[in-house]
């Protein structure tokens, strides 16, 4: 017996596996009783606390005698004797089978019980070892930092994760108080409550800001528990800490994504609307006003198209910065998307306060924006070398203003009405501001109605073309005309293209309308030729949307073929912003168009951001100086210089220049002095119907 006990103890000390130790017990027992066959079954619950249930895992531990358990008879010869742990729980069974049927004697039972005690001891020890080893593995491998202190809060041990999180090794912290991680961000009251909770509930959990060894402050989730000994007395504290700085960062990133515009980092539509809601509630309580300013950049698309999207983005971020710096702390500026911004002004007493801010904002934009561009304005060589240039851009802004409670009481109403006012401000010349009035709403509704009628107008053929002559400046000879579309609405009479072209552009109807204009102009030109009238070039406007058509060249070729109008009498007018941002594709498209035979002219020249050097890449014949630069000649020195420069530079590039919007003799005199090739404007003639044009212009000797 003593021998078996020692063998088992040796096995335990040597960390032998349980089956090996059990085998020693079986072998010994069978040596003492050769007619006995022994099997030891160990309950799975000895390892998981689930008593009286055997599991498959436990079966691996079952050890059988090598002797045969069959006695060749049908008599029952087997006994099962349980063995228990210190608390009386069953740990397993000794199954005994005699080779001949008989009952175990009292001495055998005593012996078996003694062996059972040894088996119980082995199972209990190995179970305890396993549990300890598992706990140690968990302690060391968990990603949570674990800290164990005594009741005086002196650190006894910490795990590896604690070191990873705090930067302190176990040697550095052993014997110290955990407050060595304190960041100083928590009030004394915080710690008082923590200790009170530990005393009362034996547990505390919460978020705390600590300081790592390298000084970095980080948020962590900390859970402290009191550990009780077998007598139920507190013996230790165990703290488990999780570094939640990543989580907090992700939370902050998510918050930013949900509420802020990623480009400008201004509040987005959602946040600005929520701030407006709060502003309304505050203003309601305090009897104040709130102003909503809806901002939209004038011709921002030109910047994008001409200088490229990165330059457009740079413009938006710089503008966002300027706006934020200029506004008061209590005001909010947000980006709604594209080039639209919304500003909420609080503590407004009079509408003039909002007008004052609007004026300041307009002034802010008087300073040019310096943008980086790698596209327009650089030569081929620079482009190839990937060299970027700075480019100064002036941009205007239109502002619509609505007031709480005057123009609306809800966020939706106020934003909508500011938008309506913005539209009005755009209509009235841009770079200005307008307050909302109910009549503006009527205008917005009217615009919607116009959009619907435009659809019908195309089907009902309510459009006609008018023709405005163009003259050679030197000898006053008629050189051509521009075809300008007119809408003869049965309800409204003649509607100006200034009203319907922008809507047609926005809705895409311009594609069908533009094709109709081209076909009609060609048909008319052919008719005049067939009538024997002197040949002249007819200029037709192409919109940006038309240029995006993949089969534009084929369509124009078909129209020329069908109408039999000679292509060299056709002039296509494109705006500079349409082509400047198009890169190689635009160059190819223009060459393909040019190959069909028409002349190509750049309309509204000077309003975009193109460079004449860059224009060399396009097969262009003519530049048309925008009427905005002609209007104030000779009063505006600046405009005169711009017009003169365009003419001089175009001459160097062998491009013809035509000036549009010539209304006075003084303007014409100036243009003649500058050697401008041709002119178009009310001074010569307004746009005329085809019949009038033939009668008054074509048949008149020049
Ligand atoms: N894509 C297309 N756009 C078109 C077409 N037809 C016209 N338009 C564009 O609509 C805008 C307004 O056009 P409209 O009212 O016809 O104005 C043109 C001229 O009437 C006007 N003009 C001409 N001379 C003078 C002048 O001496 N003073 C003055 N104040 N205005 C004058 O200028 C407009 C000419 O525009 P432009 O094309 O830039 O040469 C206008 O933007 C048209 O382009 C169309 O078929 N397709």
PDB file of N, CA and C in Angstrom, residues 134-169:
ATOM      1  N   UNK A 134      -4.576  26.667 -16.022  1.00  0.00           N
ATOM      2  CA  UNK A 134      -5.499  27.391 -16.911  1.00  0.00           C
ATOM      3  C   UNK A 134      -5.613  28.847 -16.467  1.00  0.00           C
ATOM      4  N   UNK A 135      -5.731  29.048 -15.149  1.00  0.00           N
ATOM      5  CA  UNK A 135      -5.873  30.411 -14.623  1.00  0.00           C
ATOM      6  C   UNK A 135      -4.633  31.232 -14.956  1.00  0.00           C
ATOM      7  N   UNK A 136      -3.459  30.588 -14.803  1.00  0.00           N
ATOM      8  CA  UNK A 136      -2.214  31.310 -15.087  1.00  0.00           C
ATOM      9  C   UNK A 136      -2.139  31.673 -16.560  1.00  0.00           C
ATOM     10  N   UNK A 137      -2.594  30.728 -17.413  1.00  0.00           N
ATOM     11  CA  UNK A 137      -2.573  31.006 -18.852  1.00  0.00           C
ATOM     12  C   UNK A 137      -3.497  32.170 -19.173  1.00  0.00           C
ATOM     13  N   UNK A 138      -4.703  32.116 -18.568  1.00  0.00           N
ATOM     14  CA  UNK A 138      -5.661  33.197 -18.804  1.00  0.00           C
ATOM     15  C   UNK A 138      -5.063  34.520 -18.317  1.00  0.00           C
ATOM     16  N   UNK A 139      -4.476  34.493 -17.125  1.00  0.00           N
ATOM     17  CA  UNK A 139      -3.898  35.698 -16.525  1.00  0.00           C
ATOM     18  C   UNK A 139      -2.843  36.303 -17.451  1.00  0.00           C
ATOM     19  N   UNK A 140      -2.004  35.440 -18.013  1.00  0.00           N
ATOM     20  CA  UNK A 140      -0.903  35.958 -18.822  1.00  0.00           C
ATOM     21  C   UNK A 140      -1.316  36.276 -20.253  1.00  0.00           C
ATOM     22  N   UNK A 141      -2.286  35.498 -20.755  1.00  0.00           N
ATOM     23  CA  UNK A 141      -2.560  35.687 -22.181  1.00  0.00           C
ATOM     24  C   UNK A 141      -3.757  36.599 -22.451  1.00  0.00           C
ATOM     25  N   UNK A 142      -4.477  36.980 -21.423  1.00  0.00           N
ATOM     26  CA  UNK A 142      -5.629  37.841 -21.672  1.00  0.00           C
ATOM     27  C   UNK A 142      -5.168  39.206 -22.184  1.00  0.00           C
ATOM     28  N   UNK A 143      -6.000  39.820 -23.004  1.00  0.00           N
ATOM     29  CA  UNK A 143      -5.630  41.136 -23.535  1.00  0.00           C
ATOM     30  C   UNK A 143      -5.966  42.242 -22.559  1.00  0.00           C
ATOM     31  N   UNK A 144      -6.710  41.871 -21.494  1.00  0.00           N
ATOM     32  CA  UNK A 144      -7.033  42.842 -20.452  1.00  0.00           C
ATOM     33  C   UNK A 144      -5.858  42.930 -19.484  1.00  0.00           C
ATOM     34  N   UNK A 145      -5.516  44.124 -19.074  1.00  0.00           N
ATOM     35  CA  UNK A 145      -4.470  44.272 -18.072  1.00  0.00           C
ATOM     36  C   UNK A 145      -5.024  43.846 -16.720  1.00  0.00           C
ATOM     37  N   UNK A 146      -4.295  42.994 -15.992  1.00  0.00           N
ATOM     38  CA  UNK A 146      -4.776  42.546 -14.680  1.00  0.00           C
ATOM     39  C   UNK A 146      -3.757  42.974 -13.630  1.00  0.00           C
ATOM     40  N   UNK A 147      -4.278  43.476 -12.514  1.00  0.00           N
ATOM     41  CA  UNK A 147      -3.417  43.951 -11.441  1.00  0.00           C
ATOM     42  C   UNK A 147      -3.980  43.395 -10.132  1.00  0.00           C
ATOM     43  N   UNK A 148      -3.105  42.773  -9.329  1.00  0.00           N
ATOM     44  CA  UNK A 148      -3.576  42.226  -8.049  1.00  0.00           C
ATOM     45  C   UNK A 148      -2.844  42.965  -6.938  1.00  0.00           C
ATOM     46  N   UNK A 149      -3.612  43.469  -5.977  1.00  0.00           N
ATOM     47  CA  UNK A 149      -2.984  44.194  -4.861  1.00  0.00           C
ATOM     48  C   UNK A 149      -3.406  43.539  -3.551  1.00  0.00           C
ATOM     49  N   UNK A 150      -2.666  43.904  -2.491  1.00  0.00           N
ATOM     50  CA  UNK A 150      -3.137  43.470  -1.179  1.00  0.00           C
ATOM     51  C   UNK A 150      -4.154  44.491  -0.680  1.00  0.00           C
ATOM     52  N   UNK A 151      -4.582  44.329   0.549  1.00  0.00           N
ATOM     53  CA  UNK A 151      -5.653  45.210   1.032  1.00  0.00           C
ATOM     54  C   UNK A 151      -5.164  46.631   1.278  1.00  0.00           C
ATOM     55  N   UNK A 152      -3.841  46.811   1.351  1.00  0.00           N
ATOM     56  CA  UNK A 152      -3.287  48.172   1.481  1.00  0.00           C
ATOM     57  C   UNK A 152      -3.045  48.776   0.096  1.00  0.00           C
ATOM     58  N   UNK A 153      -3.573  48.118  -0.910  1.00  0.00           N
ATOM     59  CA  UNK A 153      -3.433  48.573  -2.303  1.00  0.00           C
ATOM     60  C   UNK A 153      -1.988  48.600  -2.768  1.00  0.00           C
ATOM     61  N   UNK A 154      -1.184  47.685  -2.246  1.00  0.00           N
ATOM     62  CA  UNK A 154       0.183  47.548  -2.769  1.00  0.00           C
ATOM     63  C   UNK A 154       0.149  46.498  -3.875  1.00  0.00           C
ATOM     64  N   UNK A 155       0.751  46.837  -4.990  1.00  0.00           N
ATOM     65  CA  UNK A 155       0.683  45.916  -6.137  1.00  0.00           C
ATOM     66  C   UNK A 155       1.503  44.656  -5.851  1.00  0.00           C
ATOM     67  N   UNK A 156       0.847  43.486  -6.006  1.00  0.00           N
ATOM     68  CA  UNK A 156       1.535  42.214  -5.804  1.00  0.00           C
ATOM     69  C   UNK A 156       2.017  41.653  -7.139  1.00  0.00           C
ATOM     70  N   UNK A 157       1.110  41.724  -8.103  1.00  0.00           N
ATOM     71  CA  UNK A 157       1.491  41.211  -9.425  1.00  0.00           C
ATOM     72  C   UNK A 157       0.658  41.880 -10.511  1.00  0.00           C
ATOM     73  N   UNK A 158       1.213  41.906 -11.690  1.00  0.00           N
ATOM     74  CA  UNK A 158       0.474  42.409 -12.859  1.00  0.00           C
ATOM     75  C   UNK A 158       0.764  41.442 -14.004  1.00  0.00           C
ATOM     76  N   UNK A 159      -0.085  41.439 -15.005  1.00  0.00           N
ATOM     77  CA  UNK A 159       0.184  40.530 -16.124  1.00  0.00           C
ATOM     78  C   UNK A 159       0.858  41.286 -17.275  1.00  0.00           C
ATOM     79  N   UNK A 160       1.109  40.536 -18.351  1.00  0.00           N
ATOM     80  CA  UNK A 160       1.849  41.121 -19.485  1.00  0.00           C
ATOM     81  C   UNK A 160       1.036  42.253 -20.135  1.00  0.00           C
ATOM     82  N   UNK A 161      -0.296  42.049 -20.217  1.00  0.00           N
ATOM     83  CA  UNK A 161      -1.124  43.066 -20.867  1.00  0.00           C
ATOM     84  C   UNK A 161      -1.084  44.389 -20.098  1.00  0.00           C
ATOM     85  N   UNK A 162      -0.955  44.275 -18.768  1.00  0.00           N
ATOM     86  CA  UNK A 162      -0.847  45.500 -17.958  1.00  0.00           C
ATOM     87  C   UNK A 162       0.395  46.285 -18.409  1.00  0.00           C
ATOM     88  N   UNK A 163       1.493  45.549 -18.596  1.00  0.00           N
ATOM     89  CA  UNK A 163       2.739  46.190 -19.026  1.00  0.00           C
ATOM     90  C   UNK A 163       2.568  46.795 -20.417  1.00  0.00           C
ATOM     91  N   UNK A 164       1.883  46.036 -21.296  1.00  0.00           N
ATOM     92  CA  UNK A 164       1.668  46.555 -22.657  1.00  0.00           C
ATOM     93  C   UNK A 164       0.872  47.855 -22.620  1.00  0.00           C
ATOM     94  N   UNK A 165      -0.132  47.884 -21.742  1.00  0.00           N
ATOM     95  CA  UNK A 165      -1.016  49.054 -21.713  1.00  0.00           C
ATOM     96  C   UNK A 165      -0.330  50.242 -21.024  1.00  0.00           C
ATOM     97  N   UNK A 166       0.248  49.956 -19.832  1.00  0.00           N
ATOM     98  CA  UNK A 166       0.749  51.079 -19.023  1.00  0.00           C
ATOM     99  C   UNK A 166       2.197  51.435 -19.342  1.00  0.00           C
ATOM    100  N   UNK A 167       2.929  50.479 -19.866  1.00  0.00           N
ATOM    101  CA  UNK A 167       4.350  50.735 -20.125  1.00  0.00           C
ATOM    102  C   UNK A 167       5.233  50.354 -18.943  1.00  0.00           C
ATOM    103  N   UNK A 168       4.637  50.024 -17.788  1.00  0.00           N
ATOM    104  CA  UNK A 168       5.428  49.649 -16.603  1.00  0.00           C
ATOM    105  C   UNK A 168       5.575  48.137 -16.523  1.00  0.00           C
ATOM    106  N   UNK A 169       6.801  47.656 -16.198  1.00  0.00           N
ATOM    107  CA  UNK A 169       6.987  46.214 -16.028  1.00  0.00           C
ATOM    108  C   UNK A 169       6.547  45.827 -14.610  1.00  0.00           C
TER     109      UNK A 169
END
